[in-house]
Amino acid sequence: MPPLRRRHAPPRVPQVPGADEQVRDPARHDQLVHREAQRRRQDRPGVGRDEGPRGLHHLGQPRVETRPRTALSRIARAVEPGAQVWPRRAVLGAAALAAVALGPARPGRAAVRRRRAEERDHVPGFERQHLPAVELPVVAAYGAKVPLVVTMDHPMTPGHAVTTLRVVNPRDPVPSKGVFHFTPANGQVYLAIQVRLDQGPSDVEVTATCERHGTWATVRRVTVPDGAGGCAAPAPPRGEGGAIAPPAIRVLEVLRRTPIRPGDLVHVQVQLRHPNRTGLIRQDGRWVAVSPPFHLETMEVFYDDTPVSRFLLTAGLSDDPLITFRLRAARAGTIRVTVRNSRGERFDAAVGLPVA
């Protein structure tokens, strides 16, 4: 099969003098053809034919003497040393190999599959397993402290776990209510918090990320009556943050005197005494910042020395939140919590976990 070549007719340029004239062989044309053929044979030993089906032709204006020039083959070598001309079959073969290596096109893992909360119970089991179950009141009387509970039945094993939950209300001035990171040490994804929501109807979205099957989201509607919105919350001046105290940890199963065995899931509650303020007020129909936000920023959970969870908190959380999550009790040990706020202050707490 012949090598691939670009065969394009030379462009016609009328503005160049002589471009429209009939082309004829100039003087000494025969000597030029002979000399060029000799040079080509020297550059390509064993090849005794001229380039192209009609041999070498020179285009020029009549009665204009043509000067000797470098052979075309030498020019090509000077421009691209070591260049190869690939046959058509080789080009097609390389393209086929590249397609096999890349594999079939796949949709991006970043795509989010969304469902309304009302649809979740009617989808196939695999999809339902990846969609968060979101509990919110239909009507929240007080927008500054709206209870939110998220539960998932997804496995929490190494290599196949839900690693992240994100809680967002897009219409709020502080849309994010937090980003919550989990590990297999949790045993199950469970989260109970209280959030700030603005007045009116809101579609709160909870997004879960499975490290194997991508991102899934559940959207649930909640309405806060007019005048009861909770996003307007100026921050207290530094040193006047109200009653701020270290977190208090309790395990519900211990309070209920329920025996805890290795592998059991327990409910851990962290009571935080700390304001979470947006620093915003509503003025003439707009949100206006009157102070820097002041809020909890991070909460890290450890089981002895094993990291369990890391929660990234925002001013969209309620004042003095009670945060509940689950933990798989592997052994008798200590649950430790470290909390930091937006002013760089740190608070620590610990509690023992008895396992029979």
XYZ file of C-alpha atoms in Angstrom:
356
model
C 0.000 0.000 0.000
C 1.522 3.414 -0.921
C 2.490 5.829 1.823
C 0.090 8.527 2.910
C 0.612 11.778 1.005
C -1.206 15.066 1.024
C -2.417 15.796 -2.484
C -3.801 19.287 -2.736
C -3.949 21.491 -5.768
C -1.733 24.568 -5.345
C -3.818 27.630 -4.515
C -4.425 30.116 -7.279
C -3.204 33.576 -6.288
C -4.460 36.108 -8.864
C -2.710 39.086 -7.269
C 0.749 37.635 -7.956
C 2.123 38.960 -11.290
C 1.960 36.281 -13.925
C -0.332 33.959 -11.967
C -2.945 33.967 -14.727
C -0.487 33.419 -17.554
C -0.137 30.101 -19.321
C 2.709 28.071 -17.896
C 5.393 26.969 -20.332
C 8.787 25.359 -20.007
C 11.455 28.014 -19.428
C 14.866 28.080 -21.042
C 17.323 25.327 -20.053
C 14.399 23.255 -18.762
C 15.845 19.972 -20.062
C 19.206 20.517 -18.300
C 17.367 21.264 -15.044
C 15.297 18.089 -15.221
C 18.390 15.972 -15.956
C 20.447 17.545 -13.157
C 17.648 17.153 -10.592
C 17.156 13.507 -11.500
C 20.884 12.837 -10.971
C 20.799 14.442 -7.527
C 17.757 12.406 -6.520
C 19.431 9.154 -7.556
C 22.485 10.061 -5.451
C 20.279 10.755 -2.423
C 18.152 7.618 -2.941
C 20.355 4.806 -4.270
C 18.482 2.075 -6.059
C 15.621 4.332 -7.094
C 15.722 5.094 -10.794
C 12.448 6.773 -11.445
C 11.346 10.363 -11.218
C 8.980 11.656 -8.548
C 5.316 11.478 -9.461
C 3.605 9.800 -12.365
C 4.752 12.445 -14.854
C 8.308 12.996 -13.703
C 9.675 16.264 -12.336
C 8.156 19.485 -13.695
C 9.218 23.064 -13.096
C 6.763 25.929 -13.223
C 8.010 29.390 -14.089
C 7.359 32.412 -16.205
C 8.495 32.363 -19.824
C 11.924 33.818 -20.715
C 13.014 33.769 -17.038
C 16.193 31.765 -16.378
C 15.906 29.335 -13.481
C 18.841 29.008 -11.081
C 20.014 25.646 -9.690
C 18.485 24.807 -6.315
C 18.794 22.107 -3.640
C 17.001 18.861 -4.348
C 13.581 18.484 -2.725
C 14.648 15.322 -0.935
C 17.556 17.172 0.715
C 15.247 19.968 1.819
C 12.919 17.453 3.491
C 15.831 15.902 5.387
C 17.077 19.300 6.509
C 13.661 20.210 7.916
C 12.846 16.901 9.620
C 15.932 14.841 10.413
C 15.113 11.167 10.812
C 11.469 11.680 9.804
C 9.565 8.614 8.633
C 6.758 8.279 6.129
C 4.157 5.979 7.621
C 2.177 3.737 5.313
C -1.577 4.042 5.512
C -1.924 0.544 6.981
C 0.478 1.395 9.815
C -1.450 4.557 10.655
C -4.765 2.706 10.824
C -3.236 -0.052 12.923
C -1.816 2.403 15.428
C -5.199 4.105 15.750
C -6.886 0.760 16.424
C -4.347 -0.141 19.105
C -4.856 3.239 20.789
C -8.624 2.719 20.864
C -8.213 -0.696 22.508
C -5.792 0.696 25.091
C -8.086 3.563 26.052
C -11.147 1.349 26.294
C -14.764 2.437 25.840
C -15.749 5.959 26.807
C -17.237 6.191 30.279
C -19.261 8.957 31.914
C -17.352 11.075 34.425
C -17.472 9.963 38.051
C -18.200 13.549 39.005
C -21.795 13.235 37.674
C -24.351 13.373 40.514
C -27.427 11.105 40.398
C -30.297 12.893 42.161
C -33.668 11.769 43.477
C -36.428 13.430 45.415
C -36.827 11.991 48.896
C -40.295 10.737 47.935
C -38.801 8.620 45.141
C -36.132 6.883 47.205
C -38.333 4.053 48.500
C -39.417 3.131 44.963
C -36.038 2.714 43.256
C -34.046 -0.541 42.850
C -32.032 -1.768 45.826
C -28.611 -0.809 44.461
C -29.693 2.784 43.878
C -31.549 2.999 47.193
C -28.415 1.782 48.984
C -26.450 4.738 47.588
C -29.120 7.418 48.122
C -29.124 9.054 51.571
C -32.366 8.770 53.548
C -33.074 12.359 54.635
C -35.459 13.299 57.460
C -36.644 16.909 57.796
C -39.868 18.397 59.115
C -42.343 19.400 56.435
C -42.707 22.752 58.197
C -40.011 24.025 60.571
C -41.413 26.561 63.012
C -37.994 27.969 63.905
C -35.467 28.387 61.093
C -32.506 28.869 63.439
C -32.662 25.246 64.644
C -34.060 22.814 62.078
C -33.399 19.122 62.882
C -31.848 17.038 60.090
C -31.170 13.273 60.170
C -29.318 11.321 57.461
C -29.128 7.512 57.374
C -27.597 5.113 54.853
C -27.597 1.305 54.544
C -24.440 1.288 52.433
C -21.582 -1.087 53.427
C -18.683 0.500 55.293
C -15.826 -1.813 54.395
C -12.288 -0.880 53.297
C -12.394 -0.048 49.585
C -16.199 0.173 49.485
C -17.490 2.826 51.843
C -19.339 6.121 51.766
C -16.590 8.587 52.549
C -18.408 11.942 52.485
C -21.772 13.578 53.115
C -22.473 17.164 52.039
C -25.500 19.112 53.249
C -26.527 22.144 51.161
C -29.477 24.499 50.888
C -28.760 26.467 47.676
C -31.117 29.366 48.461
C -29.526 30.285 51.805
C -26.870 33.018 52.159
C -24.649 30.312 53.721
C -25.620 27.335 51.532
C -23.273 24.711 53.006
C -24.244 23.272 56.368
C -21.133 21.115 56.552
C -19.021 18.424 54.908
C -18.876 15.211 56.925
C -16.161 12.607 56.343
C -16.610 8.992 57.468
C -14.440 5.856 57.560
C -15.140 2.108 57.874
C -14.553 2.554 61.635
C -17.972 4.255 61.793
C -19.657 1.025 60.760
C -22.613 2.937 59.285
C -23.300 6.396 57.896
C -25.597 8.135 60.335
C -25.724 11.863 61.083
C -28.073 13.996 63.172
C -27.518 17.778 63.321
C -29.472 21.050 63.555
C -29.107 23.676 60.826
C -30.061 27.260 59.986
C -32.547 27.754 57.110
C -34.002 30.916 55.632
C -37.729 31.573 55.555
C -39.767 30.118 52.722
C -39.617 26.762 50.918
C -36.188 25.145 50.576
C -34.925 22.058 48.758
C -32.193 20.725 51.029
C -29.775 18.429 49.200
C -27.698 15.733 50.901
C -24.950 14.287 48.698
C -23.158 11.015 49.443
C -19.901 9.922 47.809
C -19.187 6.200 47.482
C -15.524 5.514 46.783
C -16.522 2.810 44.295
C -19.779 3.998 42.699
C -19.564 7.789 42.654
C -21.860 10.522 43.935
C -25.572 10.304 44.780
C -27.954 12.925 46.166
C -31.347 13.090 47.834
C -33.394 16.311 47.850
C -36.108 16.998 50.441
C -38.453 20.005 50.687
C -38.871 21.907 53.960
C -40.697 25.183 54.590
C -39.896 27.838 57.189
C -42.761 30.311 57.820
C -42.290 33.964 56.937
C -40.586 35.837 59.734
C -39.092 32.652 61.236
C -35.943 32.422 59.108
C -32.752 31.547 60.931
C -29.936 32.876 58.734
C -29.786 36.397 60.216
C -27.315 35.994 63.076
C -24.738 38.699 63.901
C -21.634 37.352 65.632
C -20.878 38.386 69.230
C -17.775 40.544 69.768
C -14.532 38.754 70.585
C -14.490 37.828 74.255
C -18.299 37.945 74.433
C -19.138 34.683 72.747
C -21.637 33.705 75.407
C -21.444 30.362 77.178
C -18.662 28.488 75.354
C -17.616 25.199 76.912
C -15.701 22.053 75.903
C -17.817 19.392 74.209
C -19.604 16.750 76.251
C -19.626 13.172 74.877
C -22.152 10.493 75.731
C -22.875 7.031 74.339
C -26.613 6.284 74.321
C -26.134 2.547 74.827
C -24.103 3.232 77.971
C -26.792 5.591 79.303
C -29.425 2.917 78.655
C -27.233 0.259 80.291
C -27.338 -1.819 77.112
C -24.503 -4.401 76.976
C -22.052 -3.582 74.178
C -20.340 -6.477 72.415
C -17.518 -6.394 69.848
C -18.936 -5.396 66.461
C -22.010 -3.612 67.837
C -22.957 -0.184 66.503
C -23.272 2.509 69.163
C -24.714 6.021 69.003
C -22.231 8.729 70.011
C -23.608 12.182 70.854
C -21.430 15.294 71.109
C -23.100 18.248 72.833
C -21.393 21.503 71.827
C -21.808 24.765 73.756
C -20.774 27.247 71.098
C -22.520 29.905 68.947
C -22.598 29.534 65.177
C -23.295 32.944 63.650
C -23.401 33.982 59.998
C -22.615 37.656 60.723
C -25.486 38.634 58.388
C -28.695 40.628 58.667
C -31.528 41.153 56.200
C -31.710 44.776 55.058
C -33.917 46.149 52.261
C -34.378 42.669 50.859
C -30.644 41.916 50.772
C -28.188 40.110 53.005
C -25.685 42.493 54.573
C -22.583 41.445 56.515
C -22.406 43.338 59.809
C -19.692 41.221 61.449
C -17.289 38.423 60.555
C -18.873 34.976 60.891
C -18.120 33.107 64.109
C -18.639 29.370 64.179
C -17.249 25.907 64.776
C -14.905 24.877 61.960
C -13.820 21.280 62.548
C -14.696 18.320 64.724
C -12.385 15.298 64.697
C -13.288 11.954 66.258
C -10.797 9.287 67.380
C -11.302 5.763 68.749
C -8.178 5.411 70.865
C -5.610 6.507 68.255
C -7.695 5.506 65.207
C -9.229 8.411 63.215
C -12.955 7.785 62.807
C -14.576 10.949 61.424
C -13.736 14.505 60.457
C -16.552 17.029 60.179
C -16.039 20.415 58.467
C -18.599 22.774 59.970
C -19.940 26.167 58.852
C -21.960 29.117 60.101
C -24.993 27.340 58.615
C -25.074 25.119 61.700
C -27.290 26.061 64.656
C -26.076 27.482 67.942
C -25.095 24.819 70.512
C -25.600 21.884 68.141
C -26.022 18.288 69.263
C -24.170 16.100 66.740
C -24.916 12.367 66.680
C -23.091 9.677 64.677
C -22.479 5.936 64.880
C -19.352 3.990 65.742
C -18.549 0.284 65.517
C -17.391 -0.923 68.922
C -14.392 -3.141 68.237
C -12.944 -3.228 71.762
C -13.002 -1.426 75.063
C -11.347 1.931 74.502
C -11.652 5.701 74.570
C -13.606 8.001 72.262
C -11.888 11.375 71.865
C -13.211 14.536 70.193
C -11.249 17.645 69.199
C -13.132 20.781 68.132
C -11.773 24.045 66.677
C -13.573 27.297 65.908
C -13.052 30.108 63.386
C -10.996 32.101 65.905
C -8.436 29.329 66.316
C -9.632 28.117 69.723
C -9.474 24.387 70.508
C -11.655 22.245 72.763
C -11.170 18.563 73.702
C -13.232 15.850 75.357
C -13.003 12.080 75.931
C -15.182 9.260 77.251
C -14.595 5.555 77.855
C -16.394 2.887 75.808
C -16.980 -0.364 77.730
C -17.147 -3.465 75.527
C -17.974 -6.844 77.079
